Amino acid sequence: MPATSPPKPAPEKLSAPARALQKLGLRRDIDLALHLPLRHVDETRIVPIASLRDFQTAQVQGRVVDSRVETRSRRQLVVRIADDGGELVLRLLHFYPSNQKTLAPGQLVRVRGEVRAGFFGREMVHPEFRAVTDDTPLPRSLTPVYPTTAQLPQAYLRKAVASALARAPLAEILPPELVPAGLPPLREALEALHHPGPDADFAAIEDRSHPAWQRLKFEELLAQQLSQAQAQAERALLTAPALRSTGADGLEQRLLAALPFALTAAQTRVVAEITADLARAHPMHRLLQGDVGSGKTVVAALAAAVAIGAGWQCALMAPTEILAEQHFRKLVGWLEPLGLTIAWLTGSRKGKGRQAMVEQVASGAAQLVVGTHAVIQQDVAFARLGLAIVDEQHRFGVAQRLALRAKLDAQRLEPHLLMMSATPIPRTLAMSYFADLDVSTIAELPPGRTPIVTKVFADGKRDAVIERIRAEVARGRQVYWVCPLVEESEHLDLQNATATHAELGAALPGVGVGLIHGRMAGAEKAAVMAQFTEQRLQLLVATTVIEVGVDVPNASLMVIEHAERFGLAQLHQLRGRVGRGETASVCVLLYTGPLSPTGKARLQAMAETGDGFEIARRDLEIRGPGEFMGARQSGDALLRFADIQADAVLLTAAREAAARLLRVSPAAARAQVERWLAGRSDYLKA
Ligand code: ADP
Ligand code: MG
């Protein structure tokens, strides 16, 4: 049927389904070949009508013996068909004249659907059907059902995939000895997954343990390992300024001496790891991970001091204005007394003020620049950027991290890059997956912290929770109340922050209740935060704008409403806003049932552990790693088929194969990366 085969017109004349294909990212033949079915339907055999069982889904073939429109309860087309041994009723509640034509008496039809016991014997309601002749062949393999969208009919997609699969360049790139034993060639594997024969092992296809799946996952992991190795090799060739710490009277020593606390052993160790990297003439690419409250900011400040002491500039970028402002205040407090100039760049700083900052950055007068995305805007040029620090790096898109690194291009030097995260990558993932990333970990909290007690309550306990707030405030403590959304959504029954603010204000007379949410202007948010910090407000009703980095040690109670709607990492981040001082802190997770199994697993994990690494491990378990790291903001999960945990054996095999392939055939290695990651390999370097 040439009319439905995928056309290849000029781009401006794409048909609706062709446009839908593009939208799904199915552009190259290989993209379509890798678009795997959700499941299959068996159209390879015809079941005799007499042998049908209730609730069986089956394909039958018979001649129409009767067809009539009935109007008893509602108008419907009722058709009887018969094969050699039995009769079956087909019932269509919606139908067109064309359906009546296909199902006219005397027609031979092939029908597929679920069998039910009907009033007049066995029947199928709304089966799939088509007219056939005695010699219409049966397909030899199962029919794939693909993930698709409304604009992209299944039949069109099937044809497009089948022809792309036939055309796609799937020749083996790998020397056979590098492929784990027992796995089929790639083309065979894909054919088996798209069009399995009727005798295929469907359980193994379903749970992805089939050799065809293994081959596909191995290919993907290999490409990922190769691109990491490639990124690492490329980075080794880049030059960065060697930022040497300047000895006993150097800036970072003076900062250390001025701090009101001593570094923990873990902080001292990671500072040493970072300063060793900075002293080298090639760019650092290091992730500093440490649980919420573990004290990463002071480590960043010490790294900045090394860079600045060596005569270079440092930029610190944070994902939100509130967080950037907190860093700014802290760094000003630590570094200005040492004679440094610190610039401040955020989206809300505009006009003359901004211009003055931009000039200070360009002239080098400002040694440290703190801000949001505004730091990487086009017109911001650094005189001598030596170190870029990105806080909560997972909240930035990859493109933004690349832009930051490009800020030094003019001098053909790369800045050192330090990324910080309170959402740790589990160790196995970090080691095996992100080969081009060095990781420093702070695994202890500063002394004097009391663990946070987490309680999970159904929303019915709300009044008791409000009483608890009253008691906490009476003891001179402060409280956060977190709501998921700002405005009433039509679809989701969410308490909105504004209504909650009013409700709590009424329930707690005499308590200063503030409100902060994402729709407020930056200055407005900062003003509310300042009031809370200065204890003029005791209760802060907030949306997730307070998720990262807010640091008010006097806050000892956090209530999270509709906790079931938050992700695990997000809940952990939120909880980390309390327990920052010496008082025992409590986090109350209020949920509205019924809970989904994952919702339940998340709340349970929160109640059971306060350890960010354990949380990350559970998160990975609940969600799978595809979403976990990498380019998730842009919607490109880095792995589509393999699962780092479940496929650990394949990952090891892929790592070894990558190393060997790079030795024996760099060209094959490049081809493999191109096949799998065309256009996306930049992502792996960021
Ligand atoms: P995070 O790692 O979540 O960014 P911060 O850097 O905000 O944590 O640190 C949390 C709090 O702990 C801050 O108030 C910080 O000044 C304080 N802090 C950091 N290091 C130490 C330390 N070694 N001893 C005592 N307090 C510390
Ligand atoms: Mg922080």
XYZ file of C-alpha atoms and ligand atoms in Angstrom:
714
model
C 0.000 0.000 0.000
C 2.165 2.878 -1.228
C -0.304 5.458 0.087
C 0.616 4.736 3.699
C 4.336 4.120 3.348
C 6.319 6.985 4.892
C 6.769 9.738 2.311
C 9.957 11.721 2.003
C 8.732 15.124 0.859
C 10.518 18.414 1.272
C 10.614 19.350 4.972
C 8.034 22.122 4.654
C 5.518 19.665 3.175
C 5.689 16.985 5.853
C 2.458 15.129 6.459
C 0.994 15.112 9.941
C 2.312 11.619 10.801
C 5.721 12.457 9.368
C 5.821 15.539 11.565
C 4.798 13.429 14.530
C 7.725 11.106 13.795
C 10.097 14.061 13.872
C 8.587 15.230 17.109
C 9.266 11.862 18.690
C 12.892 12.246 17.604
C 12.526 9.476 15.020
C 14.533 11.038 12.230
C 17.262 8.684 11.099
C 16.587 5.108 10.054
C 18.496 3.983 13.095
C 16.266 6.046 15.375
C 13.259 4.169 14.049
C 15.086 0.859 14.245
C 15.694 1.590 17.933
C 12.085 2.526 18.601
C 11.084 -0.736 20.212
C 7.590 -2.136 20.631
C 5.730 -1.993 23.910
C 4.296 -5.424 23.220
C 3.220 -7.690 20.394
C -0.035 -9.119 19.178
C -0.255 -12.539 17.632
C -1.797 -12.457 14.188
C 0.168 -15.446 12.979
C -2.501 -18.039 13.577
C -6.198 -18.509 13.135
C -8.106 -20.156 15.930
C -11.127 -22.343 15.087
C -14.246 -20.605 16.445
C -15.404 -23.821 18.148
C -12.271 -23.909 20.295
C -12.550 -20.325 21.646
C -12.640 -19.856 25.392
C -14.123 -16.957 27.323
C -11.722 -14.045 27.869
C -9.311 -15.433 25.291
C -7.874 -12.881 22.876
C -7.716 -14.587 19.523
C -7.811 -14.219 15.789
C -10.495 -16.049 13.869
C -11.534 -16.117 10.242
C -15.035 -16.724 8.943
C -17.702 -15.793 6.488
C -20.412 -13.289 7.427
C -23.736 -15.099 7.609
C -25.841 -12.273 8.951
C -25.457 -8.541 9.534
C -28.080 -6.272 10.985
C -28.456 -2.979 12.801
C -30.294 -3.498 16.066
C -31.828 -0.714 18.107
C -32.992 -2.506 21.222
C -31.029 -0.883 24.054
C -28.891 1.245 21.773
C -28.171 1.304 18.080
C -25.514 -1.262 17.198
C -24.272 -3.391 14.375
C -24.597 -7.107 15.130
C -22.827 -9.486 12.782
C -22.648 -13.248 12.822
C -19.724 -15.042 11.237
C -19.117 -18.739 10.828
C -16.167 -20.979 10.058
C -16.251 -24.719 9.453
C -17.052 -25.599 13.037
C -18.788 -22.716 14.784
C -20.404 -19.276 14.896
C -19.391 -16.033 16.583
C -21.219 -12.717 17.112
C -19.425 -9.412 16.491
C -20.930 -6.366 18.134
C -20.078 -2.785 17.080
C -21.523 0.039 19.132
C -19.977 2.691 16.891
C -19.787 1.998 13.195
C -19.652 3.613 9.799
C -21.335 2.573 6.550
C -17.910 1.362 5.399
C -17.854 -1.096 8.310
C -21.237 -2.445 7.204
C -19.831 -2.913 3.719
C -16.814 -4.859 4.977
C -19.083 -6.982 7.145
C -21.769 -7.620 4.537
C -23.162 -11.165 4.327
C -20.990 -13.432 2.217
C -17.738 -11.566 3.005
C -14.757 -13.486 4.342
C -13.282 -11.572 7.300
C -10.325 -11.934 9.647
C -11.205 -10.781 13.146
C -9.150 -10.281 16.286
C -10.491 -9.492 19.741
C -11.426 -10.712 23.174
C -14.044 -13.428 23.464
C -16.926 -12.943 25.872
C -19.999 -14.917 26.744
C -22.873 -12.947 25.165
C -26.617 -13.332 25.267
C -26.686 -15.271 22.004
C -23.476 -17.221 22.525
C -19.826 -16.179 22.284
C -19.151 -12.709 20.981
C -16.466 -10.079 20.431
C -17.245 -6.423 21.099
C -15.390 -4.000 18.833
C -12.868 -6.470 17.456
C -10.305 -5.508 14.835
C -11.428 -6.859 11.481
C -10.651 -6.734 7.812
C -11.875 -8.339 4.638
C -9.639 -11.105 3.307
C -9.667 -13.730 0.577
C -8.953 -17.416 0.944
C -5.316 -16.875 0.039
C -4.549 -13.754 2.134
C -1.333 -14.828 3.870
C -0.834 -14.816 7.606
C 2.126 -12.836 8.928
C 5.008 -15.044 9.960
C 6.056 -12.937 12.919
C 4.127 -11.202 15.653
C 2.769 -7.738 15.062
C 4.514 -5.038 17.114
C 2.604 -2.386 19.042
C 4.734 0.757 19.360
C 4.611 3.669 21.760
C 3.071 6.441 19.720
C 0.986 9.598 19.784
C -2.463 10.481 18.529
C -1.093 12.044 15.351
C 0.849 8.927 14.481
C -1.325 5.926 13.612
C 0.035 2.563 14.699
C -0.184 1.165 11.161
C 1.842 4.064 9.750
C 4.469 3.712 12.452
C 4.691 -0.054 11.881
C 5.409 0.455 8.209
C 7.874 3.246 8.893
C 9.785 1.142 11.418
C 9.786 -1.964 9.235
C 11.209 -0.149 6.236
C 13.698 1.836 8.341
C 14.838 -1.378 9.985
C 15.455 -2.924 6.588
C 17.423 0.132 5.414
C 19.264 1.067 8.614
C 23.035 0.630 8.542
C 23.296 -2.035 11.200
C 26.344 -3.910 10.034
C 28.462 -5.174 12.902
C 30.962 -2.557 14.000
C 32.521 -4.670 16.705
C 34.992 -7.445 16.105
C 33.071 -10.596 17.130
C 35.529 -11.438 19.894
C 34.513 -8.261 21.745
C 30.863 -9.252 21.916
C 29.910 -11.325 24.981
C 29.374 -14.958 24.067
C 25.906 -16.064 23.069
C 24.582 -12.679 21.947
C 23.216 -12.320 18.410
C 24.439 -9.730 15.904
C 22.799 -6.319 16.290
C 20.614 -6.607 13.199
C 19.343 -10.003 14.262
C 18.720 -8.722 17.780
C 16.639 -5.805 16.552
C 14.685 -7.980 14.157
C 13.931 -10.377 16.995
C 12.702 -7.540 19.195
C 10.529 -5.900 16.547
C 9.234 -9.006 14.834
C 9.629 -12.051 17.054
C 8.470 -15.366 15.632
C 5.451 -17.056 17.180
C 7.696 -19.394 19.161
C 9.899 -16.685 20.702
C 10.529 -16.606 24.457
C 8.108 -13.829 25.324
C 8.777 -13.853 29.035
C 12.432 -13.074 28.292
C 11.502 -10.352 25.815
C 9.161 -8.823 28.331
C 11.628 -8.770 31.226
C 14.447 -7.733 28.890
C 16.663 -10.690 29.675
C 16.413 -12.129 26.138
C 19.777 -12.347 24.340
C 18.464 -9.826 21.815
C 17.889 -7.350 24.630
C 21.278 -8.142 26.121
C 22.928 -7.334 22.824
C 21.104 -4.050 22.533
C 21.982 -3.023 26.075
C 25.568 -4.038 25.578
C 25.772 -1.846 22.458
C 24.343 1.097 24.307
C 26.620 0.724 27.314
C 29.601 0.321 25.045
C 28.791 3.559 23.220
C 28.411 5.327 26.525
C 31.721 3.990 27.848
C 33.468 4.928 24.619
C 32.152 8.449 24.637
C 33.246 8.868 28.230
C 36.703 7.641 27.334
C 36.732 9.977 24.360
C 35.694 12.932 26.496
C 38.372 12.066 28.999
C 41.044 11.861 26.285
C 39.945 15.173 24.803
C 40.000 16.845 28.176
C 43.490 15.562 28.832
C 44.644 17.581 25.835
C 43.107 20.806 27.082
C 45.085 23.301 29.035
C 43.924 25.130 32.106
C 45.729 27.679 34.232
C 47.674 25.945 37.000
C 46.256 27.483 40.154
C 48.738 26.931 42.889
C 47.864 27.623 46.455
C 50.116 30.315 47.805
C 51.458 28.856 50.995
C 51.153 29.718 54.653
C 50.223 33.390 54.228
C 48.095 32.660 51.177
C 44.490 33.684 50.819
C 43.003 30.315 51.670
C 45.118 30.046 54.812
C 43.891 33.448 55.899
C 40.308 32.359 55.178
C 40.773 29.171 57.192
C 42.125 31.148 60.113
C 39.188 33.555 60.012
C 36.434 30.918 59.927
C 34.354 30.584 63.096
C 34.727 26.800 62.960
C 37.352 24.204 62.135
C 36.905 22.090 59.014
C 35.791 18.526 59.488
C 38.203 15.797 58.450
C 36.069 15.157 55.376
C 36.135 18.826 54.386
C 39.897 18.968 54.823
C 40.296 15.907 52.620
C 38.129 17.207 49.778
C 39.815 20.606 49.898
C 43.136 18.800 49.438
C 41.715 16.826 46.477
C 40.479 19.996 44.859
C 43.630 22.033 45.406
C 45.702 19.202 43.928
C 43.533 19.318 40.791
C 43.696 23.090 40.574
C 47.485 23.040 40.657
C 47.578 21.028 37.431
C 47.657 22.630 34.033
C 44.695 20.724 32.763
C 41.091 21.340 33.649
C 39.574 19.841 36.735
C 36.253 18.096 36.190
C 35.217 17.249 39.667
C 31.960 16.620 41.426
C 31.842 17.518 45.080
C 29.035 15.604 46.648
C 27.940 15.858 50.202
C 24.671 15.512 51.925
C 22.494 18.504 52.606
C 24.161 20.558 55.337
C 27.512 18.818 55.047
C 29.262 22.135 54.455
C 30.072 22.331 50.763
C 29.951 26.114 50.596
C 33.054 26.635 52.679
C 34.872 24.122 50.497
C 33.819 26.165 47.473
C 35.052 29.323 49.206
C 38.441 27.737 49.849
C 38.710 26.614 46.229
C 37.818 30.146 45.158
C 40.485 31.499 47.491
C 43.108 29.284 45.853
C 42.120 30.457 42.372
C 41.986 34.096 43.384
C 45.204 33.840 45.363
C 46.842 32.558 42.171
C 45.660 35.657 40.328
C 42.566 34.315 38.557
C 38.837 34.897 38.795
C 36.245 32.533 40.109
C 32.562 32.262 39.183
C 29.970 30.576 41.340
C 26.651 29.785 39.746
C 23.553 28.630 41.628
C 20.213 27.529 40.188
C 17.960 29.964 42.043
C 18.156 33.552 43.067
C 17.562 32.703 46.730
C 20.378 30.239 46.759
C 22.718 32.561 44.887
C 21.920 35.272 47.389
C 22.687 32.995 50.337
C 26.013 32.078 48.819
C 26.700 35.698 48.123
C 26.049 36.755 51.700
C 28.136 33.952 53.100
C 31.026 34.561 50.730
C 30.939 38.308 51.296
C 31.092 37.660 55.032
C 34.100 35.403 54.636
C 36.014 36.971 51.787
C 35.428 40.741 51.851
C 37.285 41.100 55.160
C 40.237 39.588 53.303
C 40.104 42.434 50.790
C 38.305 40.729 47.892
C 35.716 42.287 45.587
C 32.686 40.156 44.896
C 30.227 40.834 42.091
C 26.615 39.752 42.105
C 24.755 38.892 38.922
C 21.195 37.653 38.772
C 18.228 38.027 36.468
C 16.601 40.627 38.661
C 19.648 42.852 38.668
C 19.246 45.028 35.596
C 20.222 48.405 34.178
C 23.074 50.452 35.646
C 23.715 48.167 38.598
C 24.122 45.229 36.292
C 26.292 47.179 33.876
C 28.655 48.141 36.684
C 28.973 44.498 37.743
C 29.573 43.337 34.176
C 32.359 45.917 33.872
C 33.978 44.780 37.106
C 33.947 41.215 35.808
C 35.387 42.215 32.439
C 38.161 44.325 33.956
C 39.058 41.731 36.556
C 38.302 44.164 39.397
C 35.837 41.616 40.775
C 37.727 38.478 41.692
C 34.649 36.469 42.483
C 31.298 36.539 40.716
C 28.286 34.946 42.356
C 24.949 34.590 40.629
C 22.389 32.625 38.714
C 22.209 31.878 34.990
C 22.902 35.555 34.546
C 26.578 34.700 35.004
C 26.708 32.932 31.651
C 24.853 35.507 29.605
C 26.369 36.604 26.309
C 27.553 40.008 27.467
C 29.356 38.694 30.544
C 33.043 38.378 29.707
C 35.629 37.441 32.286
C 39.093 38.950 32.357
C 40.678 35.758 33.678
C 38.254 33.021 34.643
C 40.236 30.262 36.291
C 37.602 28.352 38.218
C 33.900 27.854 37.672
C 31.823 26.402 40.491
C 28.308 25.164 39.838
C 26.114 24.499 42.838
C 23.337 21.941 42.628
C 24.696 21.106 39.228
C 21.913 18.685 38.383
C 19.488 21.572 38.229
C 21.296 23.162 35.349
C 20.922 22.017 31.812
C 23.968 20.595 30.169
C 24.037 23.471 27.711
C 24.429 25.931 30.568
C 27.390 24.092 32.001
C 29.012 24.047 28.590
C 28.418 27.789 28.245
C 30.201 28.391 31.514
C 33.214 26.438 30.399
C 33.297 28.310 27.113
C 33.808 31.593 28.973
C 37.545 31.187 28.774
C 37.790 30.222 25.107
C 39.343 33.501 24.050
C 42.554 32.583 25.811
C 42.519 28.978 24.616
C 42.388 27.891 28.200
C 39.637 25.978 29.915
C 38.593 26.982 33.398
C 38.621 24.334 36.096
C 35.166 23.067 36.852
C 33.844 22.145 40.269
C 30.294 20.889 40.467
C 28.511 20.498 43.760
C 25.546 18.336 44.521
C 23.573 17.243 47.536
C 21.950 14.522 45.452
C 24.767 12.074 45.471
C 25.407 9.729 42.627
C 25.646 6.253 44.112
C 29.219 5.114 44.122
C 28.816 2.317 41.601
C 27.136 4.677 39.209
C 29.801 7.302 39.634
C 32.652 4.874 39.187
C 31.431 2.863 36.290
C 29.179 5.216 34.428
C 30.682 8.655 34.709
C 34.220 7.686 33.934
C 35.100 11.237 32.975
C 34.253 12.673 36.328
C 36.323 12.769 39.475
C 34.276 12.611 42.601
C 34.986 14.042 46.049
C 32.635 13.083 48.797
C 31.936 14.662 52.161
C 30.439 11.792 54.100
C 30.095 13.396 57.523
C 28.143 16.302 58.876
C 29.770 19.077 60.901
C 29.732 18.318 64.625
C 26.829 19.290 66.854
C 23.965 18.329 64.577
C 21.103 16.294 65.968
C 19.465 13.877 63.555
C 16.099 14.938 62.177
C 13.126 12.842 63.209
C 10.777 12.241 60.288
C 7.103 11.453 60.804
C 4.563 10.476 58.194
C 0.932 11.421 58.835
C -2.282 11.299 56.866
C -3.700 14.757 56.237
C -6.378 14.063 58.878
C -3.727 14.853 61.520
C -3.469 18.412 60.297
C -4.887 20.002 63.448
C -2.453 18.150 65.675
C 0.365 19.324 63.436
C -0.791 22.931 63.743
C -0.744 22.525 67.543
C 2.821 21.311 67.264
C 3.725 24.451 65.330
C 2.263 26.592 68.103
C 4.388 24.770 70.682
C 7.529 25.058 68.585
C 7.059 28.802 68.055
C 6.396 29.253 71.788
C 9.865 27.798 72.407
C 11.366 30.468 70.171
C 11.808 28.147 67.179
C 10.871 28.636 63.561
C 8.888 26.494 61.192
C 8.604 25.846 57.446
C 5.380 24.686 55.828
C 5.897 23.517 52.262
C 3.076 23.281 49.700
C 3.406 21.809 46.239
C 1.765 24.449 44.018
C 1.081 28.148 43.988
C -2.265 28.339 42.307
C -5.285 26.139 42.421
C -4.930 23.757 39.544
C -8.102 22.626 37.873
C -6.892 19.090 37.611
C -5.023 18.478 40.807
C -6.581 18.757 44.177
C -3.679 20.676 45.632
C -3.778 22.923 48.603
C -2.457 26.173 47.387
C 0.140 28.073 49.251
C -1.898 31.230 49.372
C -4.908 29.522 50.951
C -2.674 27.660 53.380
C -1.002 30.906 54.331
C -4.402 32.394 55.175
C -5.528 29.252 56.991
C -2.421 29.045 59.160
C -2.473 32.771 59.852
C -6.043 32.407 61.175
C -5.255 29.264 63.169
C -2.138 30.728 64.776
C -2.893 34.252 66.015
C 0.157 36.093 67.254
C 2.498 34.069 65.061
C 4.243 35.901 62.217
C 3.308 33.887 59.120
C 5.095 34.673 55.850
C 4.584 33.433 52.322
C 7.165 32.790 49.662
C 6.609 31.225 46.264
C 8.056 30.964 42.819
C 5.816 33.563 41.203
C 7.168 36.332 43.396
C 9.797 38.685 42.061
C 13.360 38.040 43.203
C 13.520 41.116 45.420
C 10.210 40.240 47.017
C 11.421 36.725 47.792
C 14.665 38.046 49.205
C 12.747 40.421 51.473
C 10.596 37.614 52.889
C 13.656 35.405 53.364
C 15.405 38.216 55.205
C 12.423 38.641 57.541
C 12.503 34.936 58.299
C 16.252 34.917 58.830
C 15.927 37.867 61.214
C 13.155 36.002 63.064
C 10.528 38.627 62.376
C 8.536 35.741 60.881
C 8.169 32.487 62.793
C 6.344 30.417 60.224
C 7.192 30.447 56.538
C 4.691 28.991 54.101
C 6.627 28.159 50.990
C 6.578 26.339 47.729
C 9.652 24.438 46.679
C 11.561 27.672 46.109
C 13.161 26.892 49.446
C 14.227 23.488 48.246
C 17.890 24.171 47.926
C 20.397 25.827 50.149
C 18.249 27.920 52.453
C 20.097 28.073 55.744
C 18.256 29.234 58.876
C 19.640 27.235 61.826
C 16.845 28.290 64.197
C 14.223 26.471 62.111
C 13.430 23.175 63.802
C 10.177 21.946 62.287
C 9.281 21.362 58.694
C 5.856 20.322 57.506
C 5.568 19.101 53.924
C 2.041 18.989 52.671
C 1.069 16.505 49.945
C 4.428 14.904 50.479
C 3.320 12.089 48.185
C 3.621 14.457 45.240
C 7.303 15.151 45.687
C 10.235 13.152 44.415
C 12.501 11.482 46.913
C 15.525 13.673 46.248
C 13.337 16.734 46.545
C 11.910 15.611 49.878
C 15.388 15.017 51.195
C 16.504 18.459 50.031
C 13.507 20.045 51.684
C 14.042 18.182 54.914
C 17.623 19.406 54.956
C 16.371 22.939 55.632
C 15.918 21.922 59.272
C 18.378 20.247 61.602
C 20.957 22.902 60.853
C 21.495 23.937 64.443
C 21.857 22.080 67.697
C 18.139 21.685 68.442
C 16.452 18.411 67.709
C 14.399 18.901 64.547
C 11.322 17.247 63.190
C 10.073 16.821 59.646
C 6.391 16.001 59.228
C 5.294 14.505 55.930
C 1.573 14.988 55.436
C 0.043 12.886 52.717
C -3.356 12.532 51.151
C -4.233 8.949 50.332
C -4.561 6.610 48.646
C -0.840 6.292 48.063
C 0.585 4.736 44.921
C 3.174 2.002 45.525
C 6.018 4.351 44.572
C 4.547 7.147 46.683
C 4.470 4.800 49.616
C 8.021 3.600 48.975
C 9.250 7.189 48.926
C 7.607 8.205 52.192
C 8.839 5.027 53.800
C 12.388 5.704 52.669
C 12.159 9.204 54.131
C 10.942 7.907 57.489
C 13.574 5.208 57.608
C 16.724 7.070 56.718
C 18.248 10.502 56.895
C 21.325 9.559 54.922
C 21.440 11.196 51.526
C 23.429 8.350 50.024
C 20.909 5.793 51.144
C 18.132 8.042 49.838
C 19.874 8.249 46.484
C 20.228 4.489 46.380
C 16.542 3.997 47.088
C 15.644 6.670 44.597
C 17.599 4.853 41.953
C 15.800 1.680 42.878
C 12.385 3.299 42.676
C 12.941 5.282 39.498
C 15.745 3.636 37.598
C 18.867 5.509 36.561
C 17.683 6.770 33.188
C 16.152 9.736 34.895
C 18.665 9.972 37.633
C 21.444 12.068 36.246
C 22.617 13.597 33.069
C 20.427 15.503 30.711
C 17.130 14.858 32.370
C 16.082 18.495 32.265
C 16.194 18.421 28.511
C 14.368 15.130 28.485
C 17.217 13.096 27.066
C 17.844 10.234 29.387
C 21.350 9.024 28.737
C 20.449 5.360 28.799
C 17.330 4.088 27.125
C 17.733 0.358 27.323
C 20.279 -0.633 29.917
C 19.898 -0.302 33.665
C 23.094 0.331 35.568
C 22.080 -1.788 38.509
C 20.284 -4.648 36.823
C 22.829 -4.830 34.005
C 25.980 -4.479 36.070
C 27.521 -7.529 34.407
C 26.981 -6.099 30.939
C 28.366 -2.776 32.106
C 31.599 -4.424 33.182
C 31.781 -6.254 29.863
C 31.140 -2.989 28.017
C 33.863 -1.207 29.935
C 36.402 -3.866 29.081
C 35.292 -4.003 25.456
C 35.566 -0.205 25.229
C 39.154 -0.241 26.425
C 40.074 -2.967 23.931
C 38.229 -1.405 21.031
C 40.024 1.890 21.577
C 43.306 0.014 21.330
C 42.545 -2.169 18.318
C 40.281 0.081 16.278
C 39.749 3.750 17.130
C 37.752 4.105 13.896
C 35.296 1.446 15.016
C 35.041 3.187 18.382
C 34.121 6.448 16.678
C 31.561 4.685 14.485
C 29.949 3.119 17.537
C 29.631 6.455 19.330
C 28.268 8.086 16.191
C 25.662 5.357 15.719
C 24.334 5.684 19.237
C 24.933 9.240 20.275
C 24.981 11.280 17.084
C 24.511 14.870 18.063
C 24.399 14.122 21.751
C 27.996 13.393 22.605
C 28.547 16.952 23.780
C 26.191 16.138 26.572
C 28.598 13.662 27.979
C 31.380 16.187 28.224
C 29.505 18.661 30.351
P 25.588 22.373 52.084
O 26.605 21.310 51.925
O 24.201 21.805 52.196
O 25.682 23.427 51.032
P 26.374 24.478 53.820
O 27.628 24.762 53.117
O 25.237 25.412 53.593
O 25.870 23.018 53.485
O 26.676 24.309 55.354
C 25.673 24.123 56.302
C 25.977 24.895 57.555
O 27.069 24.304 58.244
C 26.382 26.314 57.289
O 25.783 27.126 58.253
C 27.889 26.287 57.428
O 28.416 27.536 57.757
C 28.079 25.272 58.528
N 29.364 24.589 58.518
C 30.061 24.199 57.437
N 31.195 23.569 57.802
C 31.204 23.513 59.154
C 32.100 22.978 60.122
N 33.213 22.326 59.766
N 31.777 23.116 61.416
C 30.648 23.741 61.775
N 29.765 24.281 60.921
C 30.026 24.171 59.613
Mg 24.592 24.220 49.600
